[in-house]
Coordinates of C-alpha atoms and ligand atoms in Angstrom, one line a residue:
X1 CA -4.9 143.4 58.6
X2 CA -8.3 142.4 57.4
X3 CA -11.5 144.3 56.8
X4 CA -14.8 143.7 58.5
X5 CA -18.0 145.5 57.9
X6 CA -20.2 145.8 60.9
X7 CA -23.9 146.5 60.4
X8 CA -25.9 147.4 63.5
X9 CA -29.7 146.9 63.4
X10 CA -32.4 149.1 64.9
X11 CA -32.3 147.7 68.5
X12 CA -28.5 147.9 68.5
X13 CA -28.6 151.6 67.9
X14 CA -31.9 152.5 69.7
X15 CA -30.4 154.9 72.2
X16 CA -27.2 156.2 73.8
X17 CA -26.8 153.1 76.0
X18 CA -26.8 150.8 72.9
X19 CA -24.5 153.1 71.0
X20 CA -22.0 153.0 73.8
X21 CA -22.1 149.2 73.5
X22 CA -21.5 149.3 69.8
X23 CA -18.5 151.6 70.4
X24 CA -16.9 148.9 72.6
X25 CA -17.6 146.3 69.9
X26 CA -16.2 148.4 67.0
X27 CA -13.1 149.6 68.8
X28 CA -12.3 146.1 70.2
X29 CA -11.2 145.0 66.7
X30 CA -9.3 147.3 64.4
X31 CA -10.5 145.4 61.4
X32 CA -14.0 146.8 61.9
X33 CA -13.3 149.7 59.6
X34 CA -16.7 150.3 58.0
X35 CA -19.9 150.5 60.0
X36 CA -23.4 150.6 58.6
X37 CA -26.3 151.6 60.8
X38 CA -30.1 151.4 60.9
X39 CA -32.4 154.0 62.3
X40 CA -33.0 153.8 66.0
X41 CA -35.4 150.9 66.7
X42 CA -37.5 150.0 69.7
X43 CA -36.0 150.5 73.2
X44 CA -38.7 148.4 74.8
X45 CA -41.7 146.4 73.5
X46 CA -44.3 149.2 73.4
X47 CA -41.8 151.7 71.9
X48 CA -41.9 153.0 68.4
X49 CA -39.2 152.6 65.7
X50 CA -38.0 155.9 64.3
X51 CA -38.7 154.6 60.7
X52 CA -42.3 153.9 61.6
X53 CA -42.7 157.4 63.0
X54 CA -41.2 158.9 59.9
X55 CA -43.7 157.0 57.7
X56 CA -46.4 158.2 60.0
X57 CA -45.4 161.8 59.4
X58 CA -45.6 161.2 55.7
X59 CA -49.1 159.7 56.0
X60 CA -50.2 162.8 58.0
X61 CA -48.7 165.2 55.5
X62 CA -50.6 163.3 52.7
X63 CA -53.8 163.7 54.6
X64 CA -53.2 167.3 55.5
X65 CA -53.1 166.3 59.2
X66 CA -50.7 168.1 61.6
X67 CA -47.5 166.1 61.8
X68 CA -45.6 168.4 64.2
X69 CA -46.2 166.2 67.3
X70 CA -44.8 163.0 65.8
X71 CA -42.0 164.9 64.1
X72 CA -41.1 166.4 67.5
X73 CA -40.9 163.0 69.1
X74 CA -38.4 162.0 66.4
X75 CA -36.4 165.2 66.9
X76 CA -36.4 164.7 70.7
X77 CA -35.1 161.2 70.5
X78 CA -32.1 162.2 68.3
X79 CA -31.5 165.3 70.4
X80 CA -31.4 163.2 73.6
X81 CA -29.0 160.7 72.0
X82 CA -26.6 163.4 70.7
X83 CA -26.7 165.1 74.1
X84 CA -26.0 161.9 76.2
X85 CA -23.2 160.8 73.8
X86 CA -21.7 164.4 73.9
X87 CA -21.3 164.6 70.2
X88 CA -21.1 167.8 68.2
X89 CA -23.8 167.3 65.7
X90 CA -26.2 170.2 65.1
X91 CA -29.5 168.2 65.5
X92 CA -31.7 171.3 65.7
X93 CA -30.1 172.6 62.4
X94 CA -30.6 169.2 60.7
X95 CA -34.3 169.2 61.7
X96 CA -34.7 172.7 60.3
X97 CA -33.4 171.4 57.0
X98 CA -35.8 168.4 57.1
X99 CA -38.7 170.6 58.1
X100 CA -38.0 172.9 55.2
X101 CA -38.0 169.9 52.8
X102 CA -41.3 168.7 54.2
X103 CA -42.9 171.9 52.9
X104 CA -42.5 170.8 49.3
X105 CA -44.3 167.4 49.2
X106 CA -41.4 165.2 50.1
X107 CA -41.3 161.5 49.0
X108 CA -41.9 158.7 51.5
X109 CA -38.4 157.5 50.7
X110 CA -36.9 160.8 51.6
X111 CA -38.7 161.1 55.0
X112 CA -38.1 157.4 55.9
X113 CA -34.3 157.7 55.1
X114 CA -33.8 160.5 57.6
X115 CA -33.6 158.0 60.5
X116 CA -30.6 156.3 59.1
X117 CA -29.0 159.6 57.9
X118 CA -29.2 161.2 61.3
X119 CA -28.2 158.1 63.2
X120 CA -25.1 157.6 61.0
X121 CA -24.1 161.3 61.6
X122 CA -24.3 160.9 65.3
X123 CA -22.6 157.5 65.4
X124 CA -19.8 158.6 63.1
X125 CA -19.1 161.6 65.4
X126 CA -19.2 159.4 68.5
X127 CA -16.8 156.8 67.0
X128 CA -14.5 159.4 65.4
X129 CA -15.1 157.8 62.0
X130 CA -15.9 159.7 58.8
X131 CA -19.5 160.0 57.8
X132 CA -20.1 158.8 54.2
X133 CA -23.6 159.4 52.9
X134 CA -25.2 156.7 50.7
X135 CA -26.5 159.3 48.1
X136 CA -24.6 159.0 44.9
X137 CA -23.0 155.8 46.1
X138 CA -25.8 153.2 46.5
X139 CA -27.2 153.6 43.0
X140 CA -30.7 152.9 41.5
X141 CA -31.8 153.4 37.9
X142 CA -34.6 155.8 37.2
X143 CA -37.2 153.1 37.6
X144 CA -35.9 152.3 41.0
X145 CA -34.0 149.1 40.2
X146 CA -30.9 148.7 42.3
X147 CA -27.6 148.7 40.2
X148 CA -25.1 146.4 41.9
X149 CA -22.1 146.5 39.6
X150 CA -22.2 150.3 39.3
X151 CA -22.7 150.7 43.1
X152 CA -19.8 148.4 43.8
X153 CA -17.4 150.3 41.7
X154 CA -18.5 153.8 42.9
X155 CA -18.5 152.8 46.5
X156 CA -15.2 151.0 46.3
X157 CA -13.6 154.2 45.0
X158 CA -15.2 156.2 47.8
X159 CA -14.2 153.8 50.6
X160 CA -10.6 153.9 49.4
X161 CA -10.6 157.5 50.6
X162 CA -11.6 156.6 54.1
X163 CA -9.7 154.6 56.6
X164 CA -12.8 154.3 58.8
X165 CA -16.3 155.3 58.0
X166 CA -19.9 155.1 59.1
X167 CA -22.6 154.8 56.4
X168 CA -26.4 155.0 56.7
X169 CA -28.2 151.8 55.7
X170 CA -31.5 151.4 53.9
X171 CA -31.2 154.0 51.1
X172 CA -29.3 155.3 48.1
X173 CA -30.3 157.5 45.2
X174 CA -31.8 157.7 41.7
X175 CA -29.6 159.1 38.9
X176 CA -31.0 162.6 39.6
X177 CA -30.0 162.4 43.3
X178 CA -33.4 161.9 44.8
X179 CA -33.5 159.3 47.6
X180 CA -34.6 155.8 47.0
X181 CA -34.9 153.2 49.8
X182 CA -34.8 149.5 49.8
X183 CA -37.7 147.6 51.3
X184 CA -38.2 147.5 55.0
X185 CA -35.2 146.1 56.9
X186 CA -33.0 147.1 54.0
X187 CA -30.0 148.2 56.0
X188 CA -29.0 144.6 56.0
X189 CA -28.7 144.9 52.2
X190 CA -26.6 148.1 52.5
X191 CA -24.3 146.2 54.9
X192 CA -23.8 143.4 52.4
X193 CA -23.2 145.9 49.6
X194 CA -20.6 147.8 51.6
X195 CA -18.9 144.5 52.5
X196 CA -18.7 143.6 48.9
X197 CA -17.3 147.0 47.8
X198 CA -14.8 146.9 50.6
X199 CA -13.7 143.4 49.7
X200 CA -14.3 142.6 53.3
X201 CA -13.2 139.3 55.0
X202 CA -16.4 139.2 57.0
X203 CA -19.8 140.9 57.0
X204 CA -20.9 141.2 60.7
X205 CA -24.6 141.7 61.1
X206 CA -25.2 142.8 64.8
X207 CA -28.7 142.4 66.0
X208 CA -30.5 141.4 69.3
X209 CA -30.3 137.6 69.0
X210 CA -27.2 135.4 69.0
X211 CA -27.7 134.0 65.5
X212 CA -30.1 131.5 64.1
X213 CA -31.6 128.8 66.3
X214 CA -32.4 125.3 65.0
X215 CA -36.1 125.9 65.6
X216 CA -38.5 128.5 66.8
X217 CA -37.9 129.0 70.6
X218 CA -41.7 129.6 71.0
X219 CA -42.2 126.0 69.9
X220 CA -39.1 124.1 71.0
X221 CA -37.7 124.8 74.4
X222 CA -34.2 126.2 74.3
X223 CA -33.3 125.1 70.8
X224 CA -29.6 124.8 69.9
X225 CA -28.0 127.6 68.1
X226 CA -26.8 127.1 64.5
X227 CA -23.1 127.8 64.4
X228 CA -22.6 127.4 60.7
X229 CA -25.0 127.6 57.8
X230 CA -24.7 127.8 54.0
X231 CA -26.3 130.6 52.0
X232 CA -28.6 128.1 50.4
X233 CA -29.8 126.7 53.7
X234 CA -30.4 130.2 55.0
X235 CA -32.6 130.9 52.0
X236 CA -34.6 127.7 52.7
X237 CA -35.0 128.5 56.3
X238 CA -35.9 132.2 55.8
X239 CA -38.4 131.3 53.1
X240 CA -40.2 129.2 55.6
X241 CA -40.3 131.8 58.3
X242 CA -37.0 132.1 60.1
X243 CA -36.3 135.8 59.8
X244 CA -33.1 137.4 61.1
X245 CA -31.6 138.8 57.9
X246 CA -33.3 140.6 54.9
X247 CA -33.3 138.0 52.1
X248 CA -31.8 140.4 49.6
X249 CA -28.8 140.8 51.8
X250 CA -27.6 137.4 50.8
X251 CA -26.8 138.0 47.2
X252 CA -24.1 140.7 47.5
X253 CA -22.3 138.7 50.2
X254 CA -22.6 135.4 48.4
X255 CA -21.5 136.8 45.1
X256 CA -18.3 138.2 46.6
X257 CA -17.9 135.0 48.8
X258 CA -18.0 137.0 52.0
X259 CA -19.1 135.1 55.1
X260 CA -21.9 136.7 57.1
X261 CA -21.7 136.5 60.9
X262 CA -24.9 137.2 62.8
X263 CA -24.0 138.6 66.2
X264 CA -25.7 139.9 69.3
X265 CA -24.9 143.4 70.4
X266 CA -26.2 142.6 73.9
X267 CA -24.0 139.4 74.2
X268 CA -20.9 140.3 72.1
X269 CA -19.0 137.3 73.4
X270 CA -21.4 134.8 71.8
X271 CA -19.9 133.6 68.5
X272 CA -23.3 133.8 66.7
X273 CA -24.0 132.1 63.3
X274 CA -21.7 132.1 60.4
X275 CA -23.2 131.9 56.9
X276 CA -20.8 130.7 54.3
X277 CA -20.5 129.0 50.9
X278 CA -21.8 125.4 50.7
X279 CA -18.3 123.9 50.6
X280 CA -17.3 125.7 53.8
X281 CA -20.4 124.8 55.6
X282 CA -20.4 121.1 54.7
X283 CA -17.7 119.8 56.9
X284 CA -19.0 121.1 60.2
X285 CA -22.7 120.2 60.0
X286 CA -24.9 117.6 61.7
X287 CA -27.6 115.7 59.8
X288 CA -30.0 118.6 59.9
X289 CA -29.3 122.3 60.2
X290 CA -32.7 123.7 61.2
X291 CA -36.4 123.4 61.0
X292 CA -38.7 126.2 60.0
X293 CA -42.3 126.4 58.9
X294 CA -45.5 128.3 58.9
X295 CA -49.2 127.8 59.1
X296 CA -52.2 128.7 56.9
X297 CA -51.7 127.2 53.5
X298 CA -54.5 125.9 51.2
X299 CA -54.1 122.8 49.1
X300 CA -56.2 122.4 46.0
X301 CA -56.1 118.8 44.9
X302 CA -57.1 118.3 41.3
X303 CA -57.9 114.9 39.8
X304 CA -58.4 114.1 36.1
X305 CA -58.3 110.7 34.6
X306 CA -55.3 110.2 32.2
X307 CA -53.9 113.6 33.3
X308 CA -50.4 112.4 33.0
X309 CA -50.8 111.9 29.2
X310 CA -52.5 115.3 28.6
X311 CA -50.1 117.8 27.2
X312 CA -50.3 121.2 28.9
X313 CA -52.7 120.3 31.7
X314 CA -50.5 121.6 34.5
X315 CA -49.6 124.7 32.6
X316 CA -53.3 125.5 32.1
X317 CA -53.9 125.0 35.9
X318 CA -51.0 127.2 36.8
X319 CA -52.0 129.9 34.4
X320 CA -55.1 130.5 36.5
X321 CA -52.8 131.4 39.5
X322 CA -50.8 133.7 37.2
X323 CA -54.0 135.4 36.1
X324 CA -54.8 136.2 39.8
X325 CA -51.1 137.1 40.5
X326 CA -50.9 134.4 43.2
X327 CA -47.5 132.7 43.9
X328 CA -47.6 128.9 44.1
X329 CA -45.6 127.3 46.9
X330 CA -45.5 123.6 45.9
X331 CA -46.9 121.3 43.3
X332 CA -46.7 117.7 44.6
X333 CA -48.2 115.3 42.0
X334 CA -49.3 111.8 41.4
X335 CA -50.2 109.9 38.2
X336 CA -53.6 111.5 37.7
X337 CA -53.6 114.0 40.5
X338 CA -51.8 117.3 41.2
X339 CA -52.0 119.3 44.3
X340 CA -51.3 123.0 44.3
X341 CA -50.3 124.6 47.6
X342 CA -50.7 128.3 48.1
X343 CA -50.7 130.6 51.1
X344 CA -54.3 131.0 52.3
X345 CA -54.0 134.8 52.6
X346 CA -53.7 135.1 48.8
X347 CA -57.0 133.2 48.1
X348 CA -59.4 135.1 50.4
X349 CA -62.6 135.6 48.3
X350 CA -61.0 134.4 45.0
X351 CA -61.4 130.7 45.6
X352 CA -64.7 130.2 43.8
X353 CA -63.5 132.2 40.8
X354 CA -60.3 130.2 40.7
X355 CA -62.2 126.9 40.7
X356 CA -64.5 128.1 37.9
X357 CA -61.5 129.1 35.9
X358 CA -59.9 125.7 36.5
X359 CA -63.0 124.1 35.1
X360 CA -63.2 126.3 32.1
X361 CA -59.5 126.0 31.2
X362 CA -58.6 122.4 32.2
X363 CA -61.9 120.4 32.7
X364 CA -60.7 118.4 35.7
X365 CA -62.8 115.5 37.0
X366 CA -62.8 116.8 40.6
X367 CA -61.2 119.5 42.7
X368 CA -60.9 119.2 46.5
X369 CA -59.8 122.1 48.7
X370 CA -58.1 121.5 52.1
X371 CA -57.7 124.6 54.2
X372 CA -55.6 125.0 57.3
X373 CA -52.4 123.2 56.3
X374 CA -49.1 124.0 57.8
X375 CA -45.8 123.5 56.0
X376 CA -42.6 122.4 57.8
X377 CA -39.2 122.4 56.1
X378 CA -36.4 120.3 57.6
X379 CA -33.3 121.7 56.1
X380 CA -29.7 120.5 56.0
X381 CA -26.9 120.0 53.5
X382 CA -25.9 117.1 55.7
X383 CA -29.0 115.2 54.6
X384 CA -28.0 114.8 51.0
X385 CA -27.2 111.2 50.0
X386 CA -27.5 110.1 53.6
X387 CA -29.8 107.1 53.9
X388 CA -32.3 106.9 56.8
X389 CA -33.0 110.6 57.2
X390 CA -36.6 110.5 55.9
X391 CA -37.2 107.2 57.8
X392 CA -36.2 108.9 61.0
X393 CA -38.3 112.0 60.2
X394 CA -41.4 110.1 59.3
X395 CA -41.0 107.6 62.1
X396 CA -40.9 110.5 64.6
X397 CA -44.1 111.9 63.1
X398 CA -45.8 108.5 63.2
X399 CA -44.8 108.0 66.9
X400 CA -46.3 111.4 67.7
X401 CA -49.5 110.4 66.0
X402 CA -49.3 113.1 63.3
X403 CA -50.9 112.6 59.9
X404 CA -48.8 113.9 57.0
X405 CA -50.8 115.5 54.3
X406 CA -48.1 116.3 51.8
X407 CA -44.4 115.4 51.2
X408 CA -42.0 117.3 49.0
X409 CA -38.3 116.8 48.8
X410 CA -36.1 119.2 46.8
X411 CA -33.9 117.5 44.2
X412 CA -30.9 118.9 46.0
X413 CA -31.9 116.7 48.9
X414 CA -31.2 119.6 51.1
X415 CA -34.8 119.8 52.5
X416 CA -37.8 117.7 53.2
X417 CA -41.0 119.7 53.3
X418 CA -44.1 118.2 54.8
X419 CA -47.6 119.4 55.1
X420 CA -49.6 118.7 58.3
X421 CA -52.8 120.2 59.6
X422 CA -52.4 123.5 61.3
X423 CA -53.4 122.0 64.7
X424 CA -50.5 119.5 64.5
X425 CA -47.9 122.1 63.5
X426 CA -46.2 122.7 66.9
X427 CA -46.2 119.0 67.8
X428 CA -44.7 118.1 64.4
X429 CA -41.9 120.6 64.8
X430 CA -41.1 119.3 68.3
X431 CA -41.2 115.7 67.1
X432 CA -38.7 116.4 64.2
X433 CA -36.4 118.4 66.5
X434 CA -36.4 115.7 69.1
X435 CA -35.7 113.0 66.5
X436 CA -32.6 114.7 65.2
X437 CA -31.3 116.9 68.0
X438 CA -32.8 115.2 71.1
Ligands
LIG1 N1 -35.0 151.4 59.3 C1 -35.5 150.6 58.3 C2 -36.7 149.8 58.7 O1 -37.1 149.9 59.9 C3 -34.4 149.8 57.7 C4 -33.6 148.9 58.6 O2 -33.7 149.1 59.8 O3 -33.0 148.0 58.1 O4 -37.2 149.1 57.9

C-alpha cells in the first residue's frame, strides 16, 4: 500500500456540498491517508474567501472599528457547514475561544489561521480521520523563517502515530508556540511538507481546474492540457504568470522526489497534470510544454561606445536597481549595448531618478526607454538540442506580422523568451501556440 497526501484548496472546501465531494475522492483510494485543507474559499464569483474576511476583522480591530458583523458571517458559514454535514464539532464553543483571544490584540497570523483550523476540525470529523494541528509541527524560527529539516523530522514522528489524519494548511508556529502563517495560498506549501514528511508516493493538489493548460484559455481557445511537466518547467511557466500552485510548494516535493498531481475536485475523473523530476518528464513530452507571459514591462536600452571592454560597467548599471530595490527580469546585451528589462510597476515615479543615477555611476552615451513591452516564454525540455525550434517560432511570429523587440534564450535551452509590444501580446501567444500545437 502506498501513501498519498491530498491537499484541497479553498474552492474544494468552500461549503458542505464541496466537502461531500472530497469525502468521495478521499475514500475512493485507501492510499489517501493524509489530507491537508485550506480555509473555505469562494462558493460563487462575488462570494468572499474566509481568509479575506478574517484579515478584514483584524484590520477593523486595528482601527478600533466594530468587527462583530464580519466575524459573525465567518461563524455562520462554519456553523452551516457543520450542521449540514452533521458533524459533532462545537463551533459555538470554538468561536467563543477565538472571540476571547481577539480581546488581547491578536496577531494577523493568528486570526487568518483560524479558517484552516476550523475547516480541518470539521473535515476530520466528517471523514472520521484524526485532527492533527500544525502548531508545534510546522516549525518557524523566531524570525519567522520556515525550518524544513526540523519540521520534516517532527512531523514524521507525529504522522507515524496516525493511520489517517487531516491537517490544516497555511500555518505553523514560532518556537514559543505563537502562530505563523506562510504567504497567501500557503496551504499548497503545507501539503508539500506533509507529503515529504509522510514519504508519500504522490502529492495530490486538488483545485478547481484540471491541471495546467498549454496556454491561457482567455487567449487561446480550448488549449490542450499539459499531462506531464517537470519541476523546472513549472517554475518557468509560473514565473511568467501561469498560477495554479504556490511556487514555494515545489521545493519540499522536489527535494523528496515526490510527484505532484494537480487534480480537479469538480471533475475527479480527469487525470490532471503530473509534475515530476526532469528525467521522468522527458520521455513523454512534445516539442513545447507550454506558453506563458505577461504584459507591462519596461526596457531601458543603454548604449556606450567600447562598453564591452569597460570593466564593471554592467555591475554599475545594475547596482542602481539594487539601490531602488527593483528586481531585474532580463539583461539581453549586444557589443556596446545592454538592455535592462524590469516590470513597469516597480518603476512608477522612479524612472527619472534611475536615469540620473545611471548617468552619474556609468556615464553611458545614450539611454532609451521603451514602455509597454510584453514578455512571452515558450517553455519545454523537449526543445533542448532540437534544431528548428526557434526557426518555427520566429517564422510564426513573422507570418503573423509581429515585431519582436527582444529575444532571450536560457542556456538550458528550456525556454525562449521574446519581448513584443503589449498590443501584440495575445496575437503572438496564439501564433506560437498554433505553430507548435495547431
Ligand atoms: N487560506 C489561505 C489563503 O487564502 C491559504 C490557502 O488557501 O492556501 O491565502
